[in-house]
Coordinates of C-alpha atoms and ligand atoms in Angstrom, one line a residue:
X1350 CA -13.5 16.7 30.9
X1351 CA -12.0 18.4 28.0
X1352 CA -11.2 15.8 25.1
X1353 CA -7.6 14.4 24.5
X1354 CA -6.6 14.1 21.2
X1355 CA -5.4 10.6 20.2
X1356 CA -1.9 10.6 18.6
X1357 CA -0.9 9.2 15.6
X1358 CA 2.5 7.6 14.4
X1359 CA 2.7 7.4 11.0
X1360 CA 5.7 5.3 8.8
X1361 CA 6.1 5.7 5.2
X1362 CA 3.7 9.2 5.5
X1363 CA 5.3 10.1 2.2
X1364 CA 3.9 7.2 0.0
X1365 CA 0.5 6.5 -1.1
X1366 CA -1.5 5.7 2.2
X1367 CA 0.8 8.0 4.4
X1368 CA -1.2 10.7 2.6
X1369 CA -4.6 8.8 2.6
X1370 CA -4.2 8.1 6.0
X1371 CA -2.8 11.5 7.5
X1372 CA -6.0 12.9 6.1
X1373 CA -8.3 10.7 7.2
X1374 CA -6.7 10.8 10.9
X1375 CA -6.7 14.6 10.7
X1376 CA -10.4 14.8 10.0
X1377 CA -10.9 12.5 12.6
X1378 CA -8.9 14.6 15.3
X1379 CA -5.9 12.5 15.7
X1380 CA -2.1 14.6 16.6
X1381 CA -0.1 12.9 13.8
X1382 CA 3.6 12.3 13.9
X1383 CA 5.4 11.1 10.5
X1384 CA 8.7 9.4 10.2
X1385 CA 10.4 10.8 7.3
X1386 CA 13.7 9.6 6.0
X1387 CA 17.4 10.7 4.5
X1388 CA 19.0 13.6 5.1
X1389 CA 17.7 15.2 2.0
X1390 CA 14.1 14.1 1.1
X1391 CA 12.6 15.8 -1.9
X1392 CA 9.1 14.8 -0.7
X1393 CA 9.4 16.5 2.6
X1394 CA 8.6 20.2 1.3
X1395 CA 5.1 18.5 -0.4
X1396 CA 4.6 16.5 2.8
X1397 CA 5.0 20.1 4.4
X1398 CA 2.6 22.3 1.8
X1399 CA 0.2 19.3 1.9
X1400 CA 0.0 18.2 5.7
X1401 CA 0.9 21.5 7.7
X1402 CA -0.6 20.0 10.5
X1403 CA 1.8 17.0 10.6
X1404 CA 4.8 16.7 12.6
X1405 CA 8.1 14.8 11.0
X1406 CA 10.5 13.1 12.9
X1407 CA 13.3 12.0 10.9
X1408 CA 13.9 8.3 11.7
X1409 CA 14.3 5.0 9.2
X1410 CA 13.3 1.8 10.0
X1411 CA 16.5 0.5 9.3
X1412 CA 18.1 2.7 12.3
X1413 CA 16.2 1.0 15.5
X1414 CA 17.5 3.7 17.8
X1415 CA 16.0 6.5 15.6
X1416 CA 12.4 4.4 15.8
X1417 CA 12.9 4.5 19.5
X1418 CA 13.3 8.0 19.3
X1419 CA 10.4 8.3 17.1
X1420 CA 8.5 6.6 19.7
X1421 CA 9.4 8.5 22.9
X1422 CA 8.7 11.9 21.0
X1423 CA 5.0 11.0 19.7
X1424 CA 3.7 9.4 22.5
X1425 CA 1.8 7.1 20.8
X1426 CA -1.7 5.7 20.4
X1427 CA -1.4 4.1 17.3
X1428 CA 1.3 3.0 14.7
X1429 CA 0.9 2.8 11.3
X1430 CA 3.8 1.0 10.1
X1431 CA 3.2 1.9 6.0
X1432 CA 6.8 2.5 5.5
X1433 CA 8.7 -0.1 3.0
X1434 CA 10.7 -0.6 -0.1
X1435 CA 7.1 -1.6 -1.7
X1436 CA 7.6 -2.0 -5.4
X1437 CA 8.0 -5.8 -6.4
X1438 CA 10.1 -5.3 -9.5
X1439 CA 12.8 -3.1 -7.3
X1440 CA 12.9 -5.5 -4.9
X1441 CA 14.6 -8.1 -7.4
X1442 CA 16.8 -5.5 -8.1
X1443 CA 17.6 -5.0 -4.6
X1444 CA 16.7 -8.0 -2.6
X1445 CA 18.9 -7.0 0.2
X1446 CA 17.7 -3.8 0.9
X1447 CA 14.0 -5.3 0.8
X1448 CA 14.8 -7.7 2.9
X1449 CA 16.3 -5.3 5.3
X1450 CA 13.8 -2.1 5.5
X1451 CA 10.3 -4.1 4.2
X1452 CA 11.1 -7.5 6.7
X1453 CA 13.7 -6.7 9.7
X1454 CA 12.2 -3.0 9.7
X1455 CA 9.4 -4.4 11.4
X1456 CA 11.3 -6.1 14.0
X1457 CA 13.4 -3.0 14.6
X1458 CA 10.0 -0.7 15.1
X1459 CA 8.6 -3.4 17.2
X1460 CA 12.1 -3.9 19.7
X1461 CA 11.6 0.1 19.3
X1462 CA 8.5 0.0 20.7
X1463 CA 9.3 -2.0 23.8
X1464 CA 12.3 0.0 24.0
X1465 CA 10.5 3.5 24.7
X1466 CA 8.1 1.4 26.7
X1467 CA 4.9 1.4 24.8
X1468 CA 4.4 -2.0 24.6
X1469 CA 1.5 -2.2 26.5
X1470 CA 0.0 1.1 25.1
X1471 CA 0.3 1.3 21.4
X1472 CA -1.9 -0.1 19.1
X1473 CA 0.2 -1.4 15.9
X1474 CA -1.2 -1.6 12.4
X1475 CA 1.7 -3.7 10.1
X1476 CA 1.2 -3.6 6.3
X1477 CA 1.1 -7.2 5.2
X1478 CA 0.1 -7.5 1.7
X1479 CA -1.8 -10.1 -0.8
X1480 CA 1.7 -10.7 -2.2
X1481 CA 2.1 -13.2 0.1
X1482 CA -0.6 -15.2 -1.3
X1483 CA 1.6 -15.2 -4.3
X1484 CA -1.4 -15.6 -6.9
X1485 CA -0.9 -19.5 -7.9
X1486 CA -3.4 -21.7 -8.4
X1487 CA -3.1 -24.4 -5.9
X1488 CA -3.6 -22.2 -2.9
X1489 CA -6.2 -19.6 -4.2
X1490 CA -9.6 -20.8 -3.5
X1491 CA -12.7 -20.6 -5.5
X1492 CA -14.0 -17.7 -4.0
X1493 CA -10.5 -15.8 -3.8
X1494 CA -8.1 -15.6 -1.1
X1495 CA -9.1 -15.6 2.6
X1496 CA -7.1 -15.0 6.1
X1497 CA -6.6 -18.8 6.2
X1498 CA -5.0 -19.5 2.8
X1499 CA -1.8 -20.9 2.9
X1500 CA 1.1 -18.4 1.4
X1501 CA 3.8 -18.4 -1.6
X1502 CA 5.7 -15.4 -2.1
X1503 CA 7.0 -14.9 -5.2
X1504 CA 9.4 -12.2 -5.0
X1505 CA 12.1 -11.0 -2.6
X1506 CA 9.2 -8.3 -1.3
X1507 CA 6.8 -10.8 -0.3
X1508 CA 9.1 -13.0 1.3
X1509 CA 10.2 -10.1 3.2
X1510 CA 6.7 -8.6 3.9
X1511 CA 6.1 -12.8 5.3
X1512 CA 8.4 -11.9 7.4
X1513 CA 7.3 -8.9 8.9
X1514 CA 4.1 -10.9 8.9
X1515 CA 4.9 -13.3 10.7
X1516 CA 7.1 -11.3 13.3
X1517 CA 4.1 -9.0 13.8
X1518 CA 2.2 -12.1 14.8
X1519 CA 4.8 -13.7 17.0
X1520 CA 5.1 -10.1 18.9
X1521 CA 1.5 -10.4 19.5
X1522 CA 1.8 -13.9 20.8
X1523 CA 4.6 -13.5 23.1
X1524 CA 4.4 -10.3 24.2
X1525 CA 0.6 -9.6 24.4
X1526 CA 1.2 -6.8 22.1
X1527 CA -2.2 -5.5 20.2
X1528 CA -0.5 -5.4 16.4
X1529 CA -3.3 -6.3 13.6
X1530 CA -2.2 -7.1 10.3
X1531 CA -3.9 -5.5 7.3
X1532 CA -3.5 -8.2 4.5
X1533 CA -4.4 -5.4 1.8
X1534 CA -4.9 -6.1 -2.2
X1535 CA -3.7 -3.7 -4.6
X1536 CA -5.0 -0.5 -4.0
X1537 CA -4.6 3.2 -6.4
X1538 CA -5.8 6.4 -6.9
X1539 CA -4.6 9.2 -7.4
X1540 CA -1.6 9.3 -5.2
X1541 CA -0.5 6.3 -6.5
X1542 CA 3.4 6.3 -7.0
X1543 CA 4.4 6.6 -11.4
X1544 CA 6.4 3.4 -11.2
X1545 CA 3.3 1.1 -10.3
X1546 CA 1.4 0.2 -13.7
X1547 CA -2.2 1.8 -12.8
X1548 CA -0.8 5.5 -12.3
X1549 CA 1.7 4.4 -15.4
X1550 CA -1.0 3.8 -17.5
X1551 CA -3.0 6.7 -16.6
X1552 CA -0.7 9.3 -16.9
X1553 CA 0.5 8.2 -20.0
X1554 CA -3.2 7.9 -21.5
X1555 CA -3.6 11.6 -20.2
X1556 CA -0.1 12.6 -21.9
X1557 CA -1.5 11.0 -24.8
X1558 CA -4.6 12.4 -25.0
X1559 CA -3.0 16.2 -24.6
X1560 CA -0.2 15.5 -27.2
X1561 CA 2.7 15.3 -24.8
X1562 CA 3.6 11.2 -25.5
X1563 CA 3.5 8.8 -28.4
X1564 CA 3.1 5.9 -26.8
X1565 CA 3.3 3.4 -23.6
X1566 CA 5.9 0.9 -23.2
X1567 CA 4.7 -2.0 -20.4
X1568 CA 5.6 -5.3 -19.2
X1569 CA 3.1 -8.4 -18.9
X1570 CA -0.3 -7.6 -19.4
X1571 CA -2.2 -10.7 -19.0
X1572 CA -1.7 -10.6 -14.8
X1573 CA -4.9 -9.8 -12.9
X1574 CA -5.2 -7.8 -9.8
X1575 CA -7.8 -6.8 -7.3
X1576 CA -7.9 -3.3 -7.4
X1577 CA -9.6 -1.1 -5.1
X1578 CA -9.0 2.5 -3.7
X1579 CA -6.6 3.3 -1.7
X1580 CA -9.1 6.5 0.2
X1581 CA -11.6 3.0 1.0
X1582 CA -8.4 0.9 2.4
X1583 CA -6.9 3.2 4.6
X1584 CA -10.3 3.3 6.6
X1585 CA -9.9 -0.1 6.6
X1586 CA -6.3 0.4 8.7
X1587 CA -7.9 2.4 11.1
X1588 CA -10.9 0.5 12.0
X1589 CA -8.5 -2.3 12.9
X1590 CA -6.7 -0.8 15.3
X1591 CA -10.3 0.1 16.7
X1592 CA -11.2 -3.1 17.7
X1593 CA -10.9 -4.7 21.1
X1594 CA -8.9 -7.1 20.7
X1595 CA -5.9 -7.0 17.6
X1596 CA -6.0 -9.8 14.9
X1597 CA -5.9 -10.0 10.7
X1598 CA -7.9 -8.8 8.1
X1599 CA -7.9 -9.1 4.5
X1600 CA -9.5 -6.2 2.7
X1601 CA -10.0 -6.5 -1.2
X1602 CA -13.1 -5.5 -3.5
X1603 CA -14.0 -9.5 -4.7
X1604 CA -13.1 -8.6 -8.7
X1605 CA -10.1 -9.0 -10.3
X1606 CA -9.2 -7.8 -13.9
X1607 CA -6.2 -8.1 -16.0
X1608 CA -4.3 -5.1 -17.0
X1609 CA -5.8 -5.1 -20.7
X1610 CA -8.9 -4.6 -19.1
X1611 CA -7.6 -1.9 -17.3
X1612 CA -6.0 -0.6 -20.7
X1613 CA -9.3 -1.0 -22.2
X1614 CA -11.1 1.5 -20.0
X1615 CA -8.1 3.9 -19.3
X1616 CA -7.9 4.4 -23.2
X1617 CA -12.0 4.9 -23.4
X1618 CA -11.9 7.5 -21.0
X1619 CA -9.9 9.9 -23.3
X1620 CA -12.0 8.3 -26.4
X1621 CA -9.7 6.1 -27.8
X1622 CA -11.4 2.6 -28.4
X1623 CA -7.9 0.3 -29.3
X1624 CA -5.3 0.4 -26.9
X1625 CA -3.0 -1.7 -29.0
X1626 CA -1.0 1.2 -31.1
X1627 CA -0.5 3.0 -28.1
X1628 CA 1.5 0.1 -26.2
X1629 CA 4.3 -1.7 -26.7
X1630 CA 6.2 -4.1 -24.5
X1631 CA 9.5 -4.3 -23.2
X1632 CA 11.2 -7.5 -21.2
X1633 CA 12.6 -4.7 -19.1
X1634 CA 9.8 -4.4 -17.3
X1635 CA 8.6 -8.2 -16.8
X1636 CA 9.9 -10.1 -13.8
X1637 CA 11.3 -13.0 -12.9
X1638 CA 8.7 -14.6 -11.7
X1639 CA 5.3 -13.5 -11.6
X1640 CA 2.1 -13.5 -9.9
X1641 CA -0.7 -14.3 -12.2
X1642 CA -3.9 -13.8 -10.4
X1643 CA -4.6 -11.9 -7.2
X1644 CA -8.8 -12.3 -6.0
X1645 CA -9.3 -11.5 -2.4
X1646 CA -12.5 -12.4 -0.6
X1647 CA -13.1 -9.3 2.0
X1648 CA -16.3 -11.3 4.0
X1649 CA -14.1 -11.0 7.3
X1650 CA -13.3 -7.6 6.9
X1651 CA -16.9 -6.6 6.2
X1652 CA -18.3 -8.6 8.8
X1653 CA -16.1 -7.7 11.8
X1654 CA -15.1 -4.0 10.9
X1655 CA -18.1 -3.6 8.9
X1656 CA -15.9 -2.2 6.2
X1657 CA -16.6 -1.9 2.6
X1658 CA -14.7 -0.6 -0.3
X1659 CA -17.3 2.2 -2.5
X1660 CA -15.1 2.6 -5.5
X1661 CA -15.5 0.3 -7.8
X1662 CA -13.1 -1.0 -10.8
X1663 CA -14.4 1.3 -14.1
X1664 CA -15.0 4.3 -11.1
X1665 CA -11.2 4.1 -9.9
X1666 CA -9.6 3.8 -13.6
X1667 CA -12.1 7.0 -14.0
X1668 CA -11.1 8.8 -10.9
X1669 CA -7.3 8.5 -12.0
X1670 CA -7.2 8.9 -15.8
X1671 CA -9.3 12.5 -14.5
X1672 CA -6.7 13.4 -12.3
X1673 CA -4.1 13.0 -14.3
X1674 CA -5.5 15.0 -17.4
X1675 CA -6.1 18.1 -14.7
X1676 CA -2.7 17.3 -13.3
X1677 CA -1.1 17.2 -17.2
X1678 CA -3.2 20.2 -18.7
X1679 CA -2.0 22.6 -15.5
Ligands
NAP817 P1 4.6 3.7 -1.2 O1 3.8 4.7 -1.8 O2 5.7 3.0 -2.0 O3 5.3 4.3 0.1 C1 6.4 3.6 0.8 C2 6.8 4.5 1.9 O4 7.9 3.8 2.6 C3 7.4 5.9 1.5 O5 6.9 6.9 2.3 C4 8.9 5.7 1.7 O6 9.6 6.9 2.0 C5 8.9 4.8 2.9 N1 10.2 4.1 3.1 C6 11.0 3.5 2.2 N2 12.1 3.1 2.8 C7 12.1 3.5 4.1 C8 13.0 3.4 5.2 N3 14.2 2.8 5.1 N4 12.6 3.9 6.4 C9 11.4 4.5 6.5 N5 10.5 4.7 5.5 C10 10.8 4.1 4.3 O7 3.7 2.5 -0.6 P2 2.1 2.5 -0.4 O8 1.4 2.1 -1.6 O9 1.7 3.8 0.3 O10 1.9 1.3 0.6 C11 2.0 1.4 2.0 C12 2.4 0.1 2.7 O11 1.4 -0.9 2.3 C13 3.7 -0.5 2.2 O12 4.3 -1.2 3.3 C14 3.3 -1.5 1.1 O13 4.3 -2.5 1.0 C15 2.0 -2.0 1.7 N6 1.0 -2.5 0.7 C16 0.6 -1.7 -0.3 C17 -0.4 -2.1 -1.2 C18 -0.8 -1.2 -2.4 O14 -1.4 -1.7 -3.3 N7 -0.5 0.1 -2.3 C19 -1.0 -3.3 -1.0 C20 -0.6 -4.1 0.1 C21 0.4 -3.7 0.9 P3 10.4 7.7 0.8 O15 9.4 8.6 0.2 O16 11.4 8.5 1.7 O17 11.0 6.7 -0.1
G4F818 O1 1.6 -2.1 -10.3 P1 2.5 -3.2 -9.9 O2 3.9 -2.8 -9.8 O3 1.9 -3.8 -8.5 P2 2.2 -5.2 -7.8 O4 3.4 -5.9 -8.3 O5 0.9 -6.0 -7.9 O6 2.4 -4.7 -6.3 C1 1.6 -3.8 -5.7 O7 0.5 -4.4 -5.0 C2 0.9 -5.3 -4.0 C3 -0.4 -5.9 -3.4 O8 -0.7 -7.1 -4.2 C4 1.7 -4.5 -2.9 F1 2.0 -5.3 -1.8 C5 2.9 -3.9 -3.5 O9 3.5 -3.0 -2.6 C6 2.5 -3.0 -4.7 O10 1.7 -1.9 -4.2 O11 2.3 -4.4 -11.0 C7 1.1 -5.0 -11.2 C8 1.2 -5.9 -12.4 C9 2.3 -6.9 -12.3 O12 1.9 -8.2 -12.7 C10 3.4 -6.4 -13.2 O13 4.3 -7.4 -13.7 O14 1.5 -5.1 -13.6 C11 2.6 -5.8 -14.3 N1 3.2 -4.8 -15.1 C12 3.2 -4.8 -16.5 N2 3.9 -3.7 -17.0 C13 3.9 -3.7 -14.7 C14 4.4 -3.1 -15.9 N3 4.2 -3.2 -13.5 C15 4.9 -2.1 -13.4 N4 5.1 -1.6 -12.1 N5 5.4 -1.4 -14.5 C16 5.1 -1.9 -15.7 O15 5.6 -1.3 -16.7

């Protein structure tokens, strides 16, 4: 019997993992459909150069019938829902919006879902983050952050991406739906978006290093993160979605480090030993409220989907300061 593709529905395919992931599903055989959004998307013609293999559908996740288009039209196996407003500072800026495309998007691709009748077919994958944990110290445990630690959001994003959580979870309760949740830690590289503070910091050590910018102007610095890579996580996504049966996994490297340390080794890589002249700090880019520390404990993950991240912290800040000096020198 000749072998049938699996097929691929893709949300958010222009951000970070969209591109991750539509390569990793290509290599592995997969058709792959990608919601793209607005009328007028500057990323769609690098989507296009980058992906010629990928088919777009222009949908949004706030516009349910244009999801249950999306559905009826790629047929598919498994949904990656990736797409959200994703950037925690923005979302104070625009709590509504967040709240409307990061939590209710969710439920409006799910309803789609049932709509086109794929209920009982499609395999969901739903973006849930560590910002739920909400970094405080009364709920992280020793070892970091598990699947059963109790949640705190601290920002209009991770209240919405509870939501979307917790909607995934209900879907998969009531209707027997197989939707696994990915709670995912920070992860970079060197698709990472300018406005998140690894790639910020990176590009503007490799600016710096070729004469094209002075200096670096940053929020908070003492916050820590566990930061993997984004090429590791993504396999992650898809070996949930593998299993037989759908539940939630946390996937995180164990480490966390503060963005001074991050700093520390950015600034090395291009030779320069202290950071400090190089950055200066602006309220502008400090929020609200913040979330201190981030450590996620990955045992389930590795255990289950036998997943493991391979980059490591010094080999990601490596990996992106590199790219960015080719991408800055061209
Ligand atoms: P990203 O680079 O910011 O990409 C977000 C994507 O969402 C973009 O393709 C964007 O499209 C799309 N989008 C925004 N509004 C939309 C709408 N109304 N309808 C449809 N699509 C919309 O994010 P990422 O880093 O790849 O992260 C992927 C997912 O994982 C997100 O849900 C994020 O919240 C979650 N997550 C990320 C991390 C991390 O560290 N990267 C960790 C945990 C969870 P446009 O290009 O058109 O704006
Ligand atoms: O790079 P960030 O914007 O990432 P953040 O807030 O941790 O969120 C990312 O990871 C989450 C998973 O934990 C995802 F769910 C989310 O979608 C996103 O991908 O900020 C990291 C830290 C924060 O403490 C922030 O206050 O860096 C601090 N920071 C200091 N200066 C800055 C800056 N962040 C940004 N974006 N820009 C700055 O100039």
């Amino acid at each position: 019997m000749a072998d049938v593709k699996k097929r691929a529905l893709i949300t958010g395919i222009t951000g970070q993992d969209g591109g991750h992931l539509t390569e990793l599903l290509h290599e592995k055989g997969y058709e792959i459909y990608g919601i793209i959004r607005g009328q007028h998307n500057p990323q769609r013609a690098r989507v296009e150069a980058e992906f010629p293999y990928l088919n777009l559908i222009e949908a949004d996740l706030t516009d349910t019938s244009s999801l249950v288009r999306a559905v009826a039209v790629s047929k598919p196996d498994e949904i990656y829902n990736l797409g959200a407003i994703s950037h925690v500072g923005y979302s104070f800026k625009n709590p509504q919006l967040t709240a409307d495309v990061t939590g209710k998007g969710v439920l409006n691709l799910l309803e789609a879902v049932r709509m086109a009748g794929f209920e009982k077919t499609a395999r969901i994958y739903q973006a849930s983050t560590s910002e739920m944990f909400g970094g405080l110290e009364y709920n992280q445990p020793e070892g970091g952050y598990t699947e059963e630690s109790s949640f705190h959001p601290r920002s209009p994003y991770g209240v919405a991406k509870l939501y979307a959580h917790w909607i995934s979870r209900n879907y998969r309760e009531s209707y027997g739906m197989f939707i696994s949740c990915g709670i995912l830690f920070n992860h970079e590289g060197d698709r990472r978006g300018l406005e998140f503070v690894t790639r910020k910091i990176t590009n503007a050590v490799a600016r710096i290093k070729l004469g094209k910018q002075e200096f670096i102007t940053l929020g908070d610095l003492w916050p820590k993160r566990d930061w993997g890579y984004a090429g590791d996580y993504v396999e992650g996504m898809w070996r949930m979605l593998q299993q037989d049966t759908p539940d939630d996994f946390l996937l995180a490297t164990g480490e966390t480090h503060s963005i001074e340390e991050f700093l520390d080794l950015a600034f090395k890589e291009i030779g320069i030993e202290d950071w400090h002249p190089y950055v200066k700090q602006d309220p502008r880019f400090m929020r609200p409220a913040e979330v201190d520390v981030l450590l996620g404990n990955p045992a389930k993950a590795e255990k289950v989907l036998g997943w493991k991240r391979k980059v490591d912290f010094p080999g990601l800040v490596k990996l992106m300061v590199q790219h960015d000096l080719d991408l800055e020198s061209k």
